[in-house]
Amino acid sequence: MKISQFIISIITLALVIPFSNAYDPSPLQDFCVAVGNLNNGVFVNGKLCKDPKQAKADDFFFSGLNQAGNTDNDVKSNVTTVNVDQIPGLNTMGISLVRIDYAPYGQNPPHTHPRATEILVLIEGTLYVGFVSSNQDNNRLFAKILHPGDVFVFPIGMIHFQVNIGKTPALAFAGLSSQNAGVITIANTVFGSKPPIYPEVLAQAFQLDVNVVKDLEANFASKN
């Protein structure tokens, strides 16, 4: 390899590495407990950090996941989130947790996490779960029926869902590979945006009558 080619290769590598690491940087300290005071701390990937010497056990603690969430809603499920907003010590750790309660025939409707892969373990009940791959993979459905003790993984960014197909409540816990995975519920996002997307656009995209779209948008608007 010529010297000039070698130098170009090194420069290219130097440019690529920062971009590849920018997505999910590894912490360079033991912990970075999040604080909300903009005037006192160091900014790191979405949250400020308090002085490590001021960290305490409560910064790494959360209580309450033994309590069932309220499933008295339209989808008959409840997600109790434990991320960096509940445990400040999760800042920069790249991990979080949720408890999901499902009433009989309740569901966690189709949604996606833009910043995390999810791994779910079923504790009680029977769930039908799955995710759909991208357009490049012909939108294949990967689905299973889960029983207590079963585990299923939803890859980052893939639209996925869980449905309680049993006559009794179901309970699952899930870990996510982000301190704040984010969630985009497909129906709410498409039909409940503010301001609403032009009905004609959605009618063409979903191959629906425009009046159906208008009804859907009115329905979601009334719940926001």
mmCIF file of C-alpha atoms in Angstrom:
data_model
loop_
_atom_site.group_PDB
_atom_site.id
_atom_site.type_symbol
_atom_site.label_atom_id
_atom_site.label_comp_id
_atom_site.label_asym_id
_atom_site.label_seq_id
_atom_site.Cartn_x
_atom_site.Cartn_y
_atom_site.Cartn_z
ATOM 1 C CA MET A 1 0.000 0.000 0.000
ATOM 2 C CA LYS A 2 1.311 3.423 -0.922
ATOM 3 C CA ILE A 3 1.945 5.980 1.824
ATOM 4 C CA SER A 4 -0.738 8.280 0.437
ATOM 5 C CA GLN A 5 -3.296 5.461 0.445
ATOM 6 C CA PHE A 6 -2.292 4.535 3.991
ATOM 7 C CA ILE A 7 -2.777 8.117 5.172
ATOM 8 C CA ILE A 8 -6.183 8.311 3.487
ATOM 9 C CA SER A 9 -7.192 5.041 5.179
ATOM 10 C CA ILE A 10 -6.142 6.356 8.596
ATOM 11 C CA ILE A 11 -8.032 9.619 8.084
ATOM 12 C CA THR A 12 -11.130 7.731 6.952
ATOM 13 C CA LEU A 13 -10.948 5.464 9.995
ATOM 14 C CA ALA A 14 -10.542 8.463 12.295
ATOM 15 C CA LEU A 15 -13.664 10.027 10.808
ATOM 16 C CA VAL A 16 -15.743 6.857 10.974
ATOM 17 C CA ILE A 17 -14.967 5.894 14.569
ATOM 18 C CA PRO A 18 -16.433 9.041 16.212
ATOM 19 C CA PHE A 19 -19.629 8.712 14.188
ATOM 20 C CA SER A 20 -20.003 5.029 15.061
ATOM 21 C CA ASN A 21 -19.452 5.737 18.747
ATOM 22 C CA ALA A 22 -21.713 8.792 18.828
ATOM 23 C CA TYR A 23 -24.861 6.646 18.822
ATOM 24 C CA ASP A 24 -24.343 4.970 22.192
ATOM 25 C CA PRO A 25 -21.173 6.218 23.885
ATOM 26 C CA SER A 26 -19.614 4.150 26.627
ATOM 27 C CA PRO A 27 -19.370 5.947 29.977
ATOM 28 C CA LEU A 28 -15.890 6.994 31.012
ATOM 29 C CA GLN A 29 -16.725 7.045 34.705
ATOM 30 C CA ASP A 30 -18.341 4.740 37.276
ATOM 31 C CA PHE A 31 -21.658 6.557 37.027
ATOM 32 C CA CYS A 32 -23.226 9.832 35.947
ATOM 33 C CA VAL A 33 -26.270 10.481 38.137
ATOM 34 C CA ALA A 34 -28.686 12.754 36.299
ATOM 35 C CA VAL A 35 -29.660 16.142 37.708
ATOM 36 C CA GLY A 36 -32.150 18.682 36.463
ATOM 37 C CA ASN A 37 -30.310 21.866 37.390
ATOM 38 C CA LEU A 38 -28.862 23.362 34.209
ATOM 39 C CA ASN A 39 -26.525 25.541 36.226
ATOM 40 C CA ASN A 40 -24.834 22.755 38.139
ATOM 41 C CA GLY A 41 -23.462 19.775 36.244
ATOM 42 C CA VAL A 42 -21.860 18.374 33.119
ATOM 43 C CA PHE A 43 -23.945 17.658 30.011
ATOM 44 C CA VAL A 44 -23.754 14.015 28.871
ATOM 45 C CA ASN A 45 -26.084 12.615 26.172
ATOM 46 C CA GLY A 46 -29.407 14.081 27.261
ATOM 47 C CA LYS A 47 -28.921 14.537 31.002
ATOM 48 C CA LEU A 48 -26.665 16.546 33.278
ATOM 49 C CA CYS A 49 -24.499 14.755 35.841
ATOM 50 C CA LYS A 50 -24.166 15.632 39.496
ATOM 51 C CA ASP A 51 -20.806 15.576 41.226
ATOM 52 C CA PRO A 52 -20.074 11.832 41.777
ATOM 53 C CA LYS A 53 -19.151 12.584 45.377
ATOM 54 C CA GLN A 54 -22.757 13.701 45.957
ATOM 55 C CA ALA A 55 -24.287 10.450 44.631
ATOM 56 C CA LYS A 56 -26.284 8.348 47.073
ATOM 57 C CA ALA A 57 -28.003 4.961 47.112
ATOM 58 C CA ASP A 58 -31.415 6.482 46.326
ATOM 59 C CA ASP A 59 -30.028 7.644 42.954
ATOM 60 C CA PHE A 60 -29.923 3.968 41.939
ATOM 61 C CA PHE A 61 -33.202 2.836 43.517
ATOM 62 C CA PHE A 62 -36.871 2.523 42.556
ATOM 63 C CA SER A 63 -39.731 0.895 44.449
ATOM 64 C CA GLY A 64 -43.190 -0.102 43.277
ATOM 65 C CA LEU A 65 -42.918 -2.674 40.484
ATOM 66 C CA ASN A 66 -44.763 -5.124 42.726
ATOM 67 C CA GLN A 67 -47.907 -3.062 42.175
ATOM 68 C CA ALA A 68 -50.138 -3.743 39.180
ATOM 69 C CA GLY A 69 -50.800 -0.883 36.786
ATOM 70 C CA ASN A 70 -54.285 0.413 35.998
ATOM 71 C CA THR A 71 -55.587 -1.356 32.888
ATOM 72 C CA ASP A 72 -58.924 0.473 32.819
ATOM 73 C CA ASN A 73 -58.333 2.141 29.448
ATOM 74 C CA ASP A 74 -59.043 1.673 25.747
ATOM 75 C CA VAL A 75 -56.251 -0.862 25.144
ATOM 76 C CA LYS A 76 -56.689 -2.652 28.507
ATOM 77 C CA SER A 77 -53.010 -2.550 29.394
ATOM 78 C CA ASN A 78 -50.598 -0.444 31.425
ATOM 79 C CA VAL A 79 -46.854 0.112 31.079
ATOM 80 C CA THR A 80 -44.964 1.133 34.210
ATOM 81 C CA THR A 81 -41.673 2.626 33.045
ATOM 82 C CA VAL A 82 -38.449 2.659 35.030
ATOM 83 C CA ASN A 83 -35.926 4.672 33.054
ATOM 84 C CA VAL A 84 -33.533 7.538 33.739
ATOM 85 C CA ASP A 85 -36.441 9.762 34.763
ATOM 86 C CA GLN A 86 -37.261 7.389 37.641
ATOM 87 C CA ILE A 87 -33.691 6.239 38.454
ATOM 88 C CA PRO A 88 -31.205 9.081 37.851
ATOM 89 C CA GLY A 89 -28.316 6.635 38.212
ATOM 90 C CA LEU A 90 -29.309 5.006 34.908
ATOM 91 C CA ASN A 91 -27.899 8.028 33.077
ATOM 92 C CA THR A 92 -25.303 6.810 30.499
ATOM 93 C CA MET A 93 -25.906 3.176 31.505
ATOM 94 C CA GLY A 94 -27.831 2.251 28.348
ATOM 95 C CA ILE A 95 -30.484 0.183 30.100
ATOM 96 C CA SER A 96 -34.018 0.522 31.521
ATOM 97 C CA LEU A 97 -36.995 -1.591 32.544
ATOM 98 C CA VAL A 98 -40.780 -1.733 32.253
ATOM 99 C CA ARG A 99 -43.590 -3.664 33.885
ATOM 100 C CA ILE A 100 -46.536 -4.409 31.583
ATOM 101 C CA ASP A 101 -49.958 -5.390 32.919
ATOM 102 C CA TYR A 102 -52.661 -6.719 30.602
ATOM 103 C CA ALA A 103 -56.320 -7.159 31.412
ATOM 104 C CA PRO A 104 -58.001 -10.166 29.747
ATOM 105 C CA TYR A 105 -57.768 -9.585 25.974
ATOM 106 C CA GLY A 106 -55.823 -6.385 26.556
ATOM 107 C CA GLN A 107 -52.936 -5.395 24.334
ATOM 108 C CA ASN A 108 -49.826 -3.289 24.124
ATOM 109 C CA PRO A 109 -50.700 -1.973 20.640
ATOM 110 C CA PRO A 110 -48.272 -1.828 17.700
ATOM 111 C CA HIS A 111 -45.422 0.516 18.565
ATOM 112 C CA THR A 112 -41.690 0.960 18.181
ATOM 113 C CA HIS A 113 -38.778 2.011 20.370
ATOM 114 C CA PRO A 114 -36.491 4.259 18.301
ATOM 115 C CA ARG A 115 -33.518 3.865 20.639
ATOM 116 C CA ALA A 116 -33.643 0.341 22.064
ATOM 117 C CA THR A 117 -33.933 -3.384 21.586
ATOM 118 C CA GLU A 118 -36.416 -4.944 24.015
ATOM 119 C CA ILE A 119 -36.280 -8.340 25.732
ATOM 120 C CA LEU A 120 -39.533 -9.435 27.381
ATOM 121 C CA VAL A 121 -40.197 -12.236 29.868
ATOM 122 C CA LEU A 122 -43.745 -13.360 30.609
ATOM 123 C CA ILE A 123 -44.527 -13.942 34.299
ATOM 124 C CA GLU A 124 -48.267 -14.655 34.245
ATOM 125 C CA GLY A 125 -50.881 -15.361 31.593
ATOM 126 C CA THR A 126 -50.666 -16.075 27.869
ATOM 127 C CA LEU A 127 -49.498 -13.533 25.292
ATOM 128 C CA TYR A 128 -49.460 -13.431 21.510
ATOM 129 C CA VAL A 129 -46.440 -11.286 20.608
ATOM 130 C CA GLY A 130 -44.556 -10.343 17.477
ATOM 131 C CA PHE A 131 -42.659 -7.819 15.410
ATOM 132 C CA VAL A 132 -42.597 -6.936 11.717
ATOM 133 C CA SER A 133 -39.319 -6.580 9.856
ATOM 134 C CA SER A 134 -38.460 -3.653 7.578
ATOM 135 C CA ASN A 135 -39.508 -3.098 3.965
ATOM 136 C CA GLN A 136 -36.114 -4.417 2.842
ATOM 137 C CA ASP A 137 -37.030 -7.752 4.457
ATOM 138 C CA ASN A 138 -40.523 -7.779 2.918
ATOM 139 C CA ASN A 139 -42.252 -6.866 6.209
ATOM 140 C CA ARG A 140 -42.148 -10.394 7.598
ATOM 141 C CA LEU A 141 -44.070 -11.106 10.803
ATOM 142 C CA PHE A 142 -42.142 -12.899 13.565
ATOM 143 C CA ALA A 143 -44.706 -14.026 16.140
ATOM 144 C CA LYS A 144 -45.054 -16.493 19.023
ATOM 145 C CA ILE A 145 -47.508 -17.433 21.753
ATOM 146 C CA LEU A 146 -45.801 -17.015 25.127
ATOM 147 C CA HIS A 147 -46.415 -18.835 28.381
ATOM 148 C CA PRO A 148 -44.962 -18.025 31.823
ATOM 149 C CA GLY A 149 -41.180 -18.206 31.724
ATOM 150 C CA ASP A 150 -40.965 -17.616 27.953
ATOM 151 C CA VAL A 151 -38.773 -14.831 26.579
ATOM 152 C CA PHE A 152 -39.059 -12.880 23.316
ATOM 153 C CA VAL A 153 -36.840 -10.195 21.769
ATOM 154 C CA PHE A 154 -38.024 -7.177 19.755
ATOM 155 C CA PRO A 155 -35.150 -5.697 17.696
ATOM 156 C CA ILE A 156 -34.500 -1.968 17.854
ATOM 157 C CA GLY A 157 -36.809 0.128 15.701
ATOM 158 C CA MET A 158 -39.091 -2.756 14.667
ATOM 159 C CA ILE A 159 -42.859 -2.322 15.042
ATOM 160 C CA HIS A 160 -44.037 -4.835 17.653
ATOM 161 C CA PHE A 161 -46.999 -5.715 19.858
ATOM 162 C CA GLN A 162 -48.255 -7.945 22.665
ATOM 163 C CA VAL A 163 -51.814 -9.212 23.141
ATOM 164 C CA ASN A 164 -53.259 -11.086 26.116
ATOM 165 C CA ILE A 165 -55.163 -13.972 24.512
ATOM 166 C CA GLY A 166 -56.169 -15.473 27.846
ATOM 167 C CA LYS A 167 -59.204 -15.038 30.081
ATOM 168 C CA THR A 168 -57.077 -13.948 33.058
ATOM 169 C CA PRO A 169 -54.741 -10.956 33.565
ATOM 170 C CA ALA A 170 -51.189 -11.237 32.242
ATOM 171 C CA LEU A 171 -47.942 -9.773 33.549
ATOM 172 C CA ALA A 172 -44.601 -9.260 31.822
ATOM 173 C CA PHE A 173 -41.344 -7.467 32.507
ATOM 174 C CA ALA A 174 -39.082 -6.133 29.779
ATOM 175 C CA GLY A 175 -35.567 -4.761 29.644
ATOM 176 C CA LEU A 176 -34.548 -2.149 27.078
ATOM 177 C CA SER A 177 -31.074 -1.290 25.817
ATOM 178 C CA SER A 178 -31.386 2.436 26.479
ATOM 179 C CA GLN A 179 -31.713 4.673 29.499
ATOM 180 C CA ASN A 180 -34.651 6.273 27.652
ATOM 181 C CA ALA A 181 -35.870 4.028 24.841
ATOM 182 C CA GLY A 182 -38.701 6.273 23.667
ATOM 183 C CA VAL A 183 -41.949 4.894 22.298
ATOM 184 C CA ILE A 184 -43.935 5.623 19.141
ATOM 185 C CA THR A 185 -47.418 4.109 19.213
ATOM 186 C CA ILE A 186 -48.337 3.766 15.558
ATOM 187 C CA ALA A 187 -52.076 4.542 15.669
ATOM 188 C CA ASN A 188 -51.659 7.467 18.057
ATOM 189 C CA THR A 189 -48.819 8.915 15.991
ATOM 190 C CA VAL A 190 -50.504 8.576 12.603
ATOM 191 C CA PHE A 191 -54.085 9.474 13.505
ATOM 192 C CA GLY A 192 -53.496 11.587 16.592
ATOM 193 C CA SER A 193 -50.739 13.973 15.490
ATOM 194 C CA LYS A 194 -50.983 17.663 16.379
ATOM 195 C CA PRO A 195 -51.930 19.249 14.061
ATOM 196 C CA PRO A 196 -53.489 16.328 12.200
ATOM 197 C CA ILE A 197 -52.007 15.011 8.967
ATOM 198 C CA TYR A 198 -54.133 15.879 5.944
ATOM 199 C CA PRO A 199 -56.813 13.122 5.742
ATOM 200 C CA GLU A 200 -56.249 12.801 1.998
ATOM 201 C CA VAL A 201 -52.620 11.844 2.635
ATOM 202 C CA LEU A 202 -53.530 9.068 5.063
ATOM 203 C CA ALA A 203 -56.454 7.908 2.928
ATOM 204 C CA GLN A 204 -54.091 7.272 0.033
ATOM 205 C CA ALA A 205 -51.375 5.750 2.223
ATOM 206 C CA PHE A 206 -53.714 3.334 4.016
ATOM 207 C CA GLN A 207 -56.062 2.812 1.042
ATOM 208 C CA LEU A 208 -59.041 4.026 3.079
ATOM 209 C CA ASP A 209 -61.988 6.263 2.366
ATOM 210 C CA VAL A 210 -61.124 9.795 3.403
ATOM 211 C CA ASN A 211 -64.186 9.947 5.654
ATOM 212 C CA VAL A 212 -62.912 6.918 7.571
ATOM 213 C CA VAL A 213 -59.640 8.733 8.141
ATOM 214 C CA LYS A 214 -61.454 11.856 9.309
ATOM 215 C CA ASP A 215 -63.419 9.763 11.813
ATOM 216 C CA LEU A 216 -60.240 8.126 13.080
ATOM 217 C CA GLU A 217 -58.489 11.461 13.487
ATOM 218 C CA ALA A 218 -61.503 12.908 15.313
ATOM 219 C CA ASN A 219 -61.577 9.890 17.601
ATOM 220 C CA PHE A 220 -57.891 10.138 18.539
ATOM 221 C CA ALA A 221 -58.105 13.929 18.896
ATOM 222 C CA SER A 222 -60.905 13.562 21.435
ATOM 223 C CA LYS A 223 -58.664 11.361 23.621
ATOM 224 C CA ASN A 224 -55.643 13.685 23.639
#
